[in-house]
Short mmCIF file of C-alpha atoms in Angstrom, two decimals:
data_model
loop_
_atom_site.label_atom_id
_atom_site.label_comp_id
_atom_site.label_asym_id
_atom_site.label_seq_id
_atom_site.Cartn_x
_atom_site.Cartn_y
_atom_site.Cartn_z
CA UNK A 134 69.95 88.86 21.17
CA UNK A 135 70.55 89.10 24.91
CA UNK A 136 69.92 86.35 27.42
CA UNK A 137 66.92 88.25 28.81
CA UNK A 138 65.27 88.47 25.38
CA UNK A 139 65.93 84.78 24.75
CA UNK A 140 64.34 83.84 28.07
CA UNK A 141 61.37 86.11 27.33
CA UNK A 142 60.87 84.57 23.89
CA UNK A 143 61.05 81.05 25.34
CA UNK A 144 58.48 81.92 28.02
CA UNK A 145 56.25 83.47 25.35
CA UNK A 146 56.52 80.35 23.19
CA UNK A 147 55.62 78.12 26.13
CA UNK A 148 52.60 80.25 27.04
CA UNK A 149 51.48 80.34 23.41
CA UNK A 150 51.42 76.56 23.28
CA UNK A 151 48.88 76.52 26.14
CA UNK A 152 46.57 79.13 24.59
CA UNK A 153 43.45 78.79 22.51
CA UNK A 154 44.14 79.46 18.84
CA UNK A 155 40.60 80.68 18.17
CA UNK A 156 40.99 83.32 20.89
CA UNK A 157 44.24 84.49 19.31
CA UNK A 158 42.46 84.78 15.96
CA UNK A 159 39.78 86.99 17.46
CA UNK A 160 42.30 89.05 19.42
CA UNK A 161 44.34 89.50 16.25
CA UNK A 162 41.41 90.57 14.08
CA UNK A 163 39.74 92.88 16.61
CA UNK A 164 42.43 95.63 16.83
CA UNK A 165 42.73 95.67 13.04
CA UNK A 166 38.99 96.32 12.74
CA UNK A 167 39.13 99.02 15.42
CA UNK A 168 41.99 100.84 13.68
CA UNK A 169 40.23 100.51 10.31
CA UNK A 170 36.97 101.93 11.67
CA UNK A 171 38.70 104.89 13.30
CA UNK A 172 40.81 105.71 10.25
CA UNK A 173 37.75 105.64 8.00
CA UNK A 174 35.22 107.31 10.32
CA UNK A 175 37.50 109.89 11.99
CA UNK A 176 40.09 110.67 9.30
CA UNK A 177 38.92 109.84 5.77
CA UNK A 178 35.22 110.70 6.01
CA UNK A 179 35.58 114.07 7.81
CA UNK A 180 38.06 115.25 5.19
CA UNK A 181 36.08 113.90 2.23
CA UNK A 182 38.78 111.42 1.26
CA UNK A 183 37.89 108.30 -0.73
CA UNK A 184 39.56 104.92 -0.98
CA UNK A 185 38.75 102.00 -3.30
CA UNK A 186 39.56 99.56 -0.48
CA UNK A 187 37.01 101.21 1.79
CA UNK A 188 34.38 101.22 -0.97
CA UNK A 189 34.91 97.51 -1.65
CA UNK A 190 34.64 96.52 2.02
CA UNK A 191 31.56 98.66 2.47
CA UNK A 192 29.77 97.05 -0.49
CA UNK A 193 30.71 93.46 0.36
CA UNK A 194 30.68 93.38 4.16
CA UNK A 195 29.48 96.48 5.96
CA UNK A 196 26.23 97.15 4.13
CA UNK A 197 24.97 93.54 3.65
CA UNK A 198 25.71 92.59 7.28
CA UNK A 199 24.63 95.94 8.76
CA UNK A 200 28.00 96.45 10.42
CA UNK A 201 27.63 100.06 11.48
CA UNK A 202 30.50 102.25 12.70
CA UNK A 203 32.66 100.81 9.92
CA UNK A 204 32.75 97.35 11.62
CA UNK A 205 34.16 98.89 14.80
CA UNK A 206 31.46 97.55 17.09
CA UNK A 207 32.05 94.02 15.79
CA UNK A 208 35.62 94.34 17.05
CA UNK A 209 34.35 95.48 20.46
CA UNK A 210 32.05 92.43 20.63
CA UNK A 211 35.05 90.20 19.86
CA UNK A 212 37.09 91.77 22.66
CA UNK A 213 34.26 91.35 25.17
CA UNK A 214 33.61 87.70 24.26
CA UNK A 215 37.29 86.84 24.58
CA UNK A 216 37.49 88.58 27.97
CA UNK A 217 34.43 86.78 29.32
CA UNK A 218 35.83 83.41 28.26
CA UNK A 219 39.47 83.70 29.32
CA UNK A 220 39.07 85.83 32.46
CA UNK A 221 36.59 83.35 33.91
CA UNK A 222 38.92 80.45 33.20
CA UNK A 223 41.90 82.25 34.74
CA UNK A 224 39.91 83.48 37.74
CA UNK A 225 38.82 80.02 38.83
CA UNK A 226 42.46 78.98 39.27
CA UNK A 227 43.70 82.11 41.10
CA UNK A 228 43.25 83.48 44.60
CA UNK A 229 41.59 86.83 45.23
CA UNK A 230 44.85 88.70 45.69
CA UNK A 231 46.51 87.03 42.75
CA UNK A 232 43.56 87.81 40.49
CA UNK A 233 43.33 91.47 41.51
CA UNK A 234 47.09 92.15 41.35
CA UNK A 235 47.49 90.53 37.94
CA UNK A 236 44.54 92.41 36.45
CA UNK A 237 45.84 95.66 37.93
CA UNK A 238 49.27 95.25 36.35
CA UNK A 239 47.70 94.07 33.09
CA UNK A 240 45.47 97.10 32.56
CA UNK A 241 46.97 100.16 34.21
CA UNK A 242 50.68 100.40 33.24
CA UNK A 243 49.97 100.77 29.53
CA UNK A 244 46.84 102.85 30.19
CA UNK A 245 48.80 105.35 32.29
CA UNK A 246 51.58 105.52 29.69
CA UNK A 247 49.12 106.12 26.84
CA UNK A 248 47.13 108.77 28.70
CA UNK A 249 50.36 110.54 29.61
CA UNK A 250 51.57 110.43 26.00
CA UNK A 251 48.21 111.75 24.78
CA UNK A 252 48.34 114.65 27.23
CA UNK A 253 51.89 115.58 26.17
CA UNK A 254 51.07 115.48 22.45
CA UNK A 255 47.93 117.56 23.04
CA UNK A 256 49.95 120.19 24.88
CA UNK A 257 52.16 120.35 21.77
CA UNK A 258 49.01 121.00 19.68
CA UNK A 259 49.17 117.70 17.82
CA UNK A 260 45.94 116.11 16.62
CA UNK A 261 45.24 112.89 18.52
CA UNK A 262 42.21 110.63 18.31
CA UNK A 263 39.08 112.35 19.63
CA UNK A 264 35.62 110.83 19.72
CA UNK A 265 33.57 113.98 20.28
CA UNK A 266 33.52 114.20 24.10
CA UNK A 267 34.87 117.11 26.10
CA UNK A 268 38.67 117.27 25.84
CA UNK A 269 40.67 119.35 28.35
CA UNK A 270 44.19 118.91 29.71
CA UNK A 271 44.28 119.60 33.45
CA UNK A 272 45.85 117.80 36.37
CA UNK A 273 42.46 116.56 37.52
CA UNK A 274 41.47 115.32 34.07
CA UNK A 275 44.78 113.48 33.66
CA UNK A 276 44.50 111.79 37.07
CA UNK A 277 40.87 110.80 36.57
CA UNK A 278 41.73 109.38 33.14
CA UNK A 279 44.56 107.43 34.74
CA UNK A 280 42.08 105.77 37.10
CA UNK A 281 39.18 105.59 34.57
CA UNK A 282 37.10 107.53 37.08
CA UNK A 283 36.25 110.13 34.43
CA UNK A 284 33.65 107.78 32.95
CA UNK A 285 31.52 108.15 36.09
CA UNK A 286 31.81 111.94 36.37
CA UNK A 287 29.71 114.72 34.91
CA UNK A 288 30.91 116.39 32.75
CA UNK A 289 33.02 113.67 31.20
CA UNK A 290 36.52 114.63 30.11
CA UNK A 291 37.82 111.95 27.73
CA UNK A 292 41.51 112.09 26.83
CA UNK A 293 41.74 108.58 25.42
CA UNK A 294 38.73 107.87 23.25
CA UNK A 295 39.05 104.07 23.19
CA UNK A 296 39.31 103.65 26.98
CA UNK A 297 35.54 103.31 27.42
CA UNK A 298 35.80 99.57 26.80
CA UNK A 299 38.37 99.30 29.61
CA UNK A 300 35.77 100.61 32.05
CA UNK A 301 33.49 97.70 31.15
CA UNK A 302 36.41 95.30 31.55
CA UNK A 303 37.20 96.67 35.02
CA UNK A 304 33.54 96.38 36.09
CA UNK A 305 33.54 92.75 34.94
CA UNK A 306 36.81 92.09 36.81
CA UNK A 307 35.24 93.52 39.96
CA UNK A 308 32.19 91.30 39.64
CA UNK A 309 34.31 88.19 39.08
CA UNK A 310 36.55 89.12 42.02
CA UNK A 311 33.61 89.55 44.38
CA UNK A 312 32.04 86.25 43.24
CA UNK A 313 35.25 84.25 42.91
CA UNK A 314 34.43 81.76 45.68
CA UNK A 315 30.93 81.22 44.29
CA UNK A 316 32.26 80.96 40.74
CA UNK A 317 34.59 78.11 41.68
CA UNK A 318 31.97 76.05 43.49
CA UNK A 319 28.62 77.05 41.96
CA UNK A 320 29.33 78.57 38.55
CA UNK A 321 25.65 78.66 37.65
CA UNK A 322 24.84 80.70 40.75
CA UNK A 323 27.60 83.25 40.03
CA UNK A 324 26.30 83.75 36.48
CA UNK A 325 22.76 84.10 37.78
CA UNK A 326 23.86 86.79 40.26
CA UNK A 327 25.70 88.70 37.52
CA UNK A 328 22.65 88.64 35.28
CA UNK A 329 20.56 89.89 38.18
CA UNK A 330 22.94 92.79 38.80
CA UNK A 331 22.81 93.83 35.13
CA UNK A 332 19.01 93.68 35.16
CA UNK A 333 18.85 95.81 38.30
CA UNK A 334 21.21 98.39 36.77
CA UNK A 335 19.09 98.65 33.62
CA UNK A 336 15.82 99.00 35.50
CA UNK A 337 17.14 101.52 38.05
CA UNK A 338 19.42 103.46 35.70
CA UNK A 339 17.66 106.81 36.10
CA UNK A 340 16.77 106.54 39.79
CA UNK A 341 20.02 107.52 41.56
CA UNK A 342 21.55 110.44 39.73
CA UNK A 343 23.85 110.97 36.74
CA UNK A 344 26.85 109.00 38.06
CA UNK A 345 24.72 105.90 38.60
CA UNK A 346 23.26 106.37 35.13
CA UNK A 347 26.76 106.37 33.63
CA UNK A 348 27.53 103.21 35.60
CA UNK A 349 24.36 101.62 34.22
CA UNK A 350 25.32 102.61 30.67
CA UNK A 351 28.62 100.80 31.05
CA UNK A 352 26.93 97.77 32.63
CA UNK A 353 24.52 97.56 29.69
CA UNK A 354 27.43 96.12 27.66
CA UNK A 355 28.18 93.39 30.22
CA UNK A 356 25.75 90.86 28.66
CA UNK A 357 28.21 90.48 25.77
CA UNK A 358 30.98 89.65 28.25
CA UNK A 359 28.64 87.26 30.06
CA UNK A 360 28.01 85.44 26.78
CA UNK A 361 31.71 84.62 26.72
CA UNK A 362 31.56 83.52 30.34
CA UNK A 363 28.56 81.27 29.72
CA UNK A 364 30.34 79.74 26.73
CA UNK A 365 33.32 78.87 28.92
CA UNK A 366 31.04 77.40 31.60
CA UNK A 367 29.38 75.07 29.07
CA UNK A 368 32.67 74.21 27.35
CA UNK A 369 34.37 73.33 30.66
CA UNK A 370 31.43 71.26 31.90
CA UNK A 371 30.64 73.56 34.84
CA UNK A 372 27.15 74.20 33.47
CA UNK A 373 25.00 71.79 31.41
CA UNK A 374 24.15 72.74 27.86
CA UNK A 375 20.46 73.33 28.53
CA UNK A 376 21.22 75.73 31.38
CA UNK A 377 23.90 77.47 29.31
CA UNK A 378 21.31 77.98 26.59
CA UNK A 379 18.98 79.59 29.12
CA UNK A 380 21.75 81.87 30.39
CA UNK A 381 22.74 82.79 26.83
CA UNK A 382 19.18 83.72 25.95
CA UNK A 383 18.96 85.80 29.15
CA UNK A 384 22.18 87.64 28.24
CA UNK A 385 20.85 88.37 24.76
CA UNK A 386 17.58 89.66 26.23
CA UNK A 387 19.42 92.01 28.58
CA UNK A 388 21.55 93.36 25.74
CA UNK A 389 18.43 94.08 23.69
CA UNK A 390 16.88 95.69 26.78
CA UNK A 391 19.78 98.14 26.75
CA UNK A 392 18.56 99.33 23.34
CA UNK A 393 15.00 99.61 24.57
CA UNK A 394 16.05 101.61 27.64
CA UNK A 395 18.09 104.11 25.53
CA UNK A 396 21.43 103.39 27.18
CA UNK A 397 23.54 105.59 24.89
CA UNK A 398 23.60 103.40 21.77
CA UNK A 399 24.67 105.26 18.62
CA UNK A 400 22.58 103.22 16.14
CA UNK A 401 20.14 100.33 15.99
CA UNK A 402 22.64 97.69 14.78
CA UNK A 403 24.14 96.82 18.17
CA UNK A 404 22.03 93.70 18.70
CA UNK A 405 22.53 92.28 15.20
CA UNK A 406 26.27 92.93 15.42
CA UNK A 407 26.40 91.13 18.76
CA UNK A 408 24.60 88.13 17.25
CA UNK A 409 27.04 88.02 14.34
CA UNK A 410 30.07 88.27 16.61
CA UNK A 411 28.78 85.54 18.92
CA UNK A 412 28.09 83.24 15.98
CA UNK A 413 31.65 83.75 14.73
CA UNK A 414 32.92 83.06 18.25
CA UNK A 415 31.07 79.72 18.46
CA UNK A 416 32.20 78.64 14.98
CA UNK A 417 35.86 79.29 15.84
CA UNK A 418 35.47 77.51 19.18
CA UNK A 419 34.12 74.40 17.45
CA UNK A 420 36.95 74.57 14.92
CA UNK A 421 39.61 74.86 17.66
CA UNK A 422 40.89 71.24 17.30
CA UNK A 423 41.69 71.93 13.63
CA UNK A 424 43.30 75.36 14.05
CA UNK A 425 47.04 75.92 14.13
CA UNK A 426 48.85 79.05 15.36
CA UNK A 427 50.53 81.28 12.80
CA UNK A 428 53.15 83.96 13.30
CA UNK A 429 51.07 86.93 12.02
CA UNK A 430 48.07 86.00 14.18
CA UNK A 431 50.25 85.39 17.24
CA UNK A 432 52.06 88.69 16.67
CA UNK A 433 48.82 90.67 16.48
CA UNK A 434 47.24 88.78 19.39
CA UNK A 435 50.18 89.43 21.71
CA UNK A 436 50.21 93.14 20.86
CA UNK A 437 46.45 93.66 20.56
CA UNK A 438 46.25 95.80 23.71
CA UNK A 439 49.14 98.02 22.62
CA UNK A 440 47.71 98.40 19.10
CA UNK A 441 44.30 99.23 20.55
CA UNK A 442 45.59 102.04 22.75
CA UNK A 443 48.52 103.41 20.76
CA UNK A 444 46.91 104.02 17.37
CA UNK A 445 45.10 107.09 18.72
CA UNK A 446 48.12 109.14 19.88
CA UNK A 447 50.49 107.81 17.16
CA UNK A 448 48.69 107.21 13.86
CA UNK A 449 46.45 110.28 13.88
CA UNK A 450 49.14 112.92 14.44
CA UNK A 451 51.19 111.34 11.63
CA UNK A 452 48.26 111.17 9.19
CA UNK A 453 47.16 114.72 10.00
CA UNK A 454 50.70 115.98 9.58
CA UNK A 455 51.14 114.26 6.19
CA UNK A 456 47.67 115.10 4.85
CA UNK A 457 48.02 117.30 1.78
CA UNK A 458 51.76 116.67 1.60
CA UNK A 459 51.76 113.07 0.39
CA UNK A 460 49.02 110.90 -1.09
CA UNK A 461 46.35 109.74 1.31
CA UNK A 462 47.28 106.08 1.13
CA UNK A 463 50.91 106.90 1.92
CA UNK A 464 49.90 108.98 4.94
CA UNK A 465 47.74 106.12 6.22
CA UNK A 466 50.50 103.56 5.66
CA UNK A 467 53.02 105.78 7.47
CA UNK A 468 50.68 106.25 10.41
CA UNK A 469 49.96 102.51 10.67
CA UNK A 470 53.66 101.61 10.40
CA UNK A 471 54.57 103.95 13.25
CA UNK A 472 51.66 102.56 15.27
CA UNK A 473 52.99 99.00 14.89
CA UNK A 474 56.48 100.18 15.87
CA UNK A 475 55.15 102.00 18.94
CA UNK A 476 53.05 98.97 19.90
CA UNK A 477 56.16 96.79 19.73
CA UNK A 478 58.01 99.16 22.05
CA UNK A 479 55.19 99.38 24.57
CA UNK A 480 54.65 95.62 24.43
CA UNK A 481 58.28 94.87 25.24
CA UNK A 482 58.97 97.65 27.73
CA UNK A 483 55.59 98.37 29.34
CA UNK A 484 53.24 95.40 29.02
CA UNK A 485 55.64 92.52 29.59
CA UNK A 486 57.51 94.15 32.51
CA UNK A 487 54.17 94.96 34.14
CA UNK A 488 53.00 91.37 33.78
CA UNK A 489 56.28 90.06 35.19
CA UNK A 490 55.97 92.36 38.20
CA UNK A 491 52.42 91.14 38.76
CA UNK A 492 53.48 87.49 38.63
CA UNK A 493 56.40 88.16 40.96
CA UNK A 494 54.18 89.90 43.50
CA UNK A 495 51.59 87.12 43.47
CA UNK A 496 53.89 84.16 44.05
CA UNK A 497 53.02 84.03 47.74
CA UNK A 498 49.28 84.37 47.07
CA UNK A 499 48.87 81.58 44.54
CA UNK A 500 46.42 78.79 45.20
CA UNK A 501 47.94 75.43 45.99
CA UNK A 502 47.23 73.01 43.21
CA UNK A 503 45.71 69.73 44.28
CA UNK A 504 48.26 66.93 44.16
CA UNK A 505 47.28 63.97 42.00
CA UNK A 506 46.04 60.99 43.97
CA UNK A 507 48.68 58.32 44.29
CA UNK A 508 47.55 54.95 42.97
CA UNK A 509 49.16 51.73 44.19
CA UNK A 510 51.30 49.94 41.64
CA UNK A 511 49.66 47.15 39.77
CA UNK A 512 50.43 43.67 40.98
CA UNK A 513 52.43 41.69 38.45
CA UNK A 514 51.44 38.05 38.32
CA UNK A 515 54.45 35.68 38.23
CA UNK A 516 54.95 33.31 35.36
CA UNK A 517 54.80 30.31 37.74
CA UNK A 518 52.16 29.59 40.38
CA UNK A 519 52.87 30.91 43.83
CA UNK A 520 53.07 28.40 46.70
CA UNK A 521 49.90 28.12 48.72
CA UNK A 522 50.04 30.11 51.92
CA UNK A 523 49.32 28.13 55.10
CA UNK A 524 46.12 28.90 56.93
CA UNK A 525 46.57 30.94 60.09
CA UNK A 526 46.57 28.88 63.25
CA UNK A 527 46.11 29.99 66.79
CA UNK A 528 49.52 30.44 68.33
CA UNK A 529 50.58 30.42 71.93
CA UNK A 530 48.68 32.30 74.61
CA UNK A 531 48.81 36.05 74.07
CA UNK A 532 49.26 35.73 70.29
CA UNK A 533 46.28 36.08 67.96
CA UNK A 534 46.29 35.97 64.14
CA UNK A 535 45.43 39.29 62.48
CA UNK A 536 43.24 37.48 59.91
CA UNK A 537 40.33 35.38 61.15
CA UNK A 538 40.70 32.71 58.54
CA UNK A 539 41.49 31.87 54.94
CA UNK A 540 40.45 34.27 52.21
CA UNK A 541 40.84 37.43 54.29
CA UNK A 542 44.28 38.37 53.04
CA UNK A 543 47.26 37.32 50.98
CA UNK A 544 49.41 36.22 53.91
CA UNK A 545 48.58 36.07 57.64
CA UNK A 546 50.50 38.16 60.07
CA UNK A 547 50.83 37.68 63.82
CA UNK A 548 49.43 40.32 66.09
CA UNK A 549 50.80 40.41 69.63
CA UNK A 550 48.16 40.96 72.31
CA UNK A 551 49.45 42.53 75.47
CA UNK A 552 48.10 40.60 78.52
CA UNK A 553 46.15 42.55 81.16
CA UNK A 554 46.74 41.16 84.69
CA UNK A 555 43.46 42.45 86.12
CA UNK A 556 41.43 40.76 83.39
CA UNK A 557 43.41 37.53 83.73
CA UNK A 558 42.54 37.40 87.45
CA UNK A 559 38.86 38.26 86.95
CA UNK A 560 38.19 35.85 84.11
CA UNK A 561 37.98 32.11 84.80
CA UNK A 562 40.88 29.98 83.81
CA UNK A 563 40.75 28.52 80.37
CA UNK A 564 39.82 24.80 80.54
CA UNK A 565 42.50 22.41 79.40
CA UNK A 566 42.24 21.23 75.88
CA UNK A 567 41.20 17.60 75.34
CA UNK A 568 43.83 15.16 74.27
CA UNK A 569 44.02 14.85 70.53
CA UNK A 570 42.62 11.76 68.92
CA UNK A 571 45.12 9.27 67.67
CA UNK A 572 45.57 9.38 63.98
CA UNK A 573 43.95 6.47 62.13
CA UNK A 574 46.30 4.03 60.45
CA UNK A 575 46.93 4.64 56.81
CA UNK A 576 45.41 1.24 55.92
CA UNK A 577 42.73 -0.93 57.57
CA UNK A 578 43.97 -3.67 59.89
CA UNK A 579 42.18 -6.83 60.91
CA UNK A 580 41.66 -7.03 64.63
CA UNK A 581 42.28 -10.47 66.10
CA UNK A 582 39.22 -12.14 67.59
CA UNK A 583 39.50 -12.25 71.39
CA UNK A 584 39.87 -15.67 72.94
CA UNK A 585 36.67 -16.68 74.78
CA UNK A 586 35.37 -19.76 76.49
CA UNK A 587 32.68 -22.04 75.24
CA UNK A 588 29.62 -20.35 73.83
CA UNK A 589 26.73 -19.70 76.14
CA UNK A 590 23.69 -21.80 75.64
CA UNK A 591 21.02 -20.24 73.50
CA UNK A 592 18.08 -18.56 75.14
CA UNK A 593 14.91 -19.08 73.17
CA UNK A 594 17.01 -20.02 70.17
CA UNK A 595 19.25 -16.89 70.36
CA UNK A 596 22.95 -16.97 71.19
CA UNK A 597 24.91 -13.67 71.25
CA UNK A 598 22.30 -11.98 69.10
CA UNK A 599 22.35 -14.71 66.48
CA UNK A 600 19.28 -16.79 65.86
CA UNK A 601 20.61 -20.22 65.63
CA UNK A 602 17.36 -21.41 64.15
CA UNK A 603 16.73 -18.76 61.42
CA UNK A 604 20.27 -17.43 61.08
CA UNK A 605 19.16 -13.80 61.76
CA UNK A 606 20.68 -11.14 63.99
CA UNK A 607 18.53 -10.14 66.95
CA UNK A 608 18.83 -7.74 69.82
CA UNK A 609 20.57 -9.49 72.71
CA UNK A 610 19.14 -7.13 75.32
CA UNK A 611 18.54 -9.45 78.27
CA UNK A 612 15.63 -7.31 79.54
CA UNK A 613 13.89 -7.55 76.23
CA UNK A 614 14.79 -11.21 75.92
CA UNK A 615 13.52 -11.86 79.45
CA UNK A 616 10.27 -10.19 78.51
CA UNK A 617 9.73 -12.91 76.04
CA UNK A 618 9.77 -10.70 72.96
CA UNK A 619 12.05 -10.87 69.99
CA UNK A 620 13.07 -7.45 68.76
CA UNK A 621 14.82 -6.81 65.49
CA UNK A 622 17.83 -4.55 65.82
CA UNK A 623 17.43 -1.21 64.21
CA UNK A 624 21.02 -0.78 63.35
#
């Protein structure tokens, strides 16, 4: 194994770890059902060939569940639901250019290779898969099939019978691309606009000519894709459950309206098949936490696109060439084995290189991911108590504390105020501070009694505020005493 293959396998393993297992299960089952339906409906039944396996599946699954077209439409519903879910999730994280370039290199390299191979094999008169439409090999038909423009032209020339689902995928990609900004910010509004566009296409299908009618026929399948988109919106929390239920019911109604408006449906089991496929989709989504990836499912899921396109130009020429030469089952097994081998080749040398080119071209157009908000480290409390910080005091003139007082911060800092001469001259001078009071002694002291002369004679029986007669303290105010009244001191 070369270094390139090792790096590719490692990248594939890393991407597989970030994928939904339930989507891989659906992507692995869908191409198997498509191949089975085409082998039965377009090879065994036209030639009157029977198979006990086909009879058993018809009795147990197809007939009880009304899975018409040999369960082929159920596979188409699976593909559309997966696309609606995953394309919406991817689109919300990509820029417009990145989204368009990646989808372009995802769809068209293998499509162009398969259409070219089909044209070459048809020129050699080999029987490839045909679905009944007009088939003609010209330069114009090849180029229009390359671009999928043939599905909007009258008459339609279809070289690759299974490419009709790719037209619906491209229409959905275009709608998501045009509403990408709305989808990121207002997901509910983007879904509402898409539902409105589908409704307008169904109501005006026959008003603007045959090309617009063909566009409307393709858009009549978009409600299935929108069911996958609504499921993602509810699952991701972009839309509440009650609103998602309303949108889901609206999508179902529009899909049924496609039957009522005769939009090219082959039978009357389209709506019931859609309901069955959506129910299976929801069950697998709810079981996602308990699902684990397996090698067979991952193998089929990775190569689902190659298997879907390559079985037409590979399996059918082999089965037609071996019919009548070997038993039927051996011809079918040989055709399927060569299809798997061809899908492996196209997956490694067409799909993966195309995806790598798309990623390389979109490096400069990627959206910048929002950096996580930095949180300050948690403060670790010491095992011993911290010393108490001194309260901020007013410093010298021109220096003010940054904190007004205690409790406004862990530790005060000093903020230098630049003096302004003009203001200093205009403002009055600061008055001098009063002298501080002397500190009281730490213990009470007894003051000595001042030496005085002989006591003054009492006036009306009162000497120095002391009633010498009653022994009570009176007010020695001479004015009051002179007035002849005795007044008790209030203090």
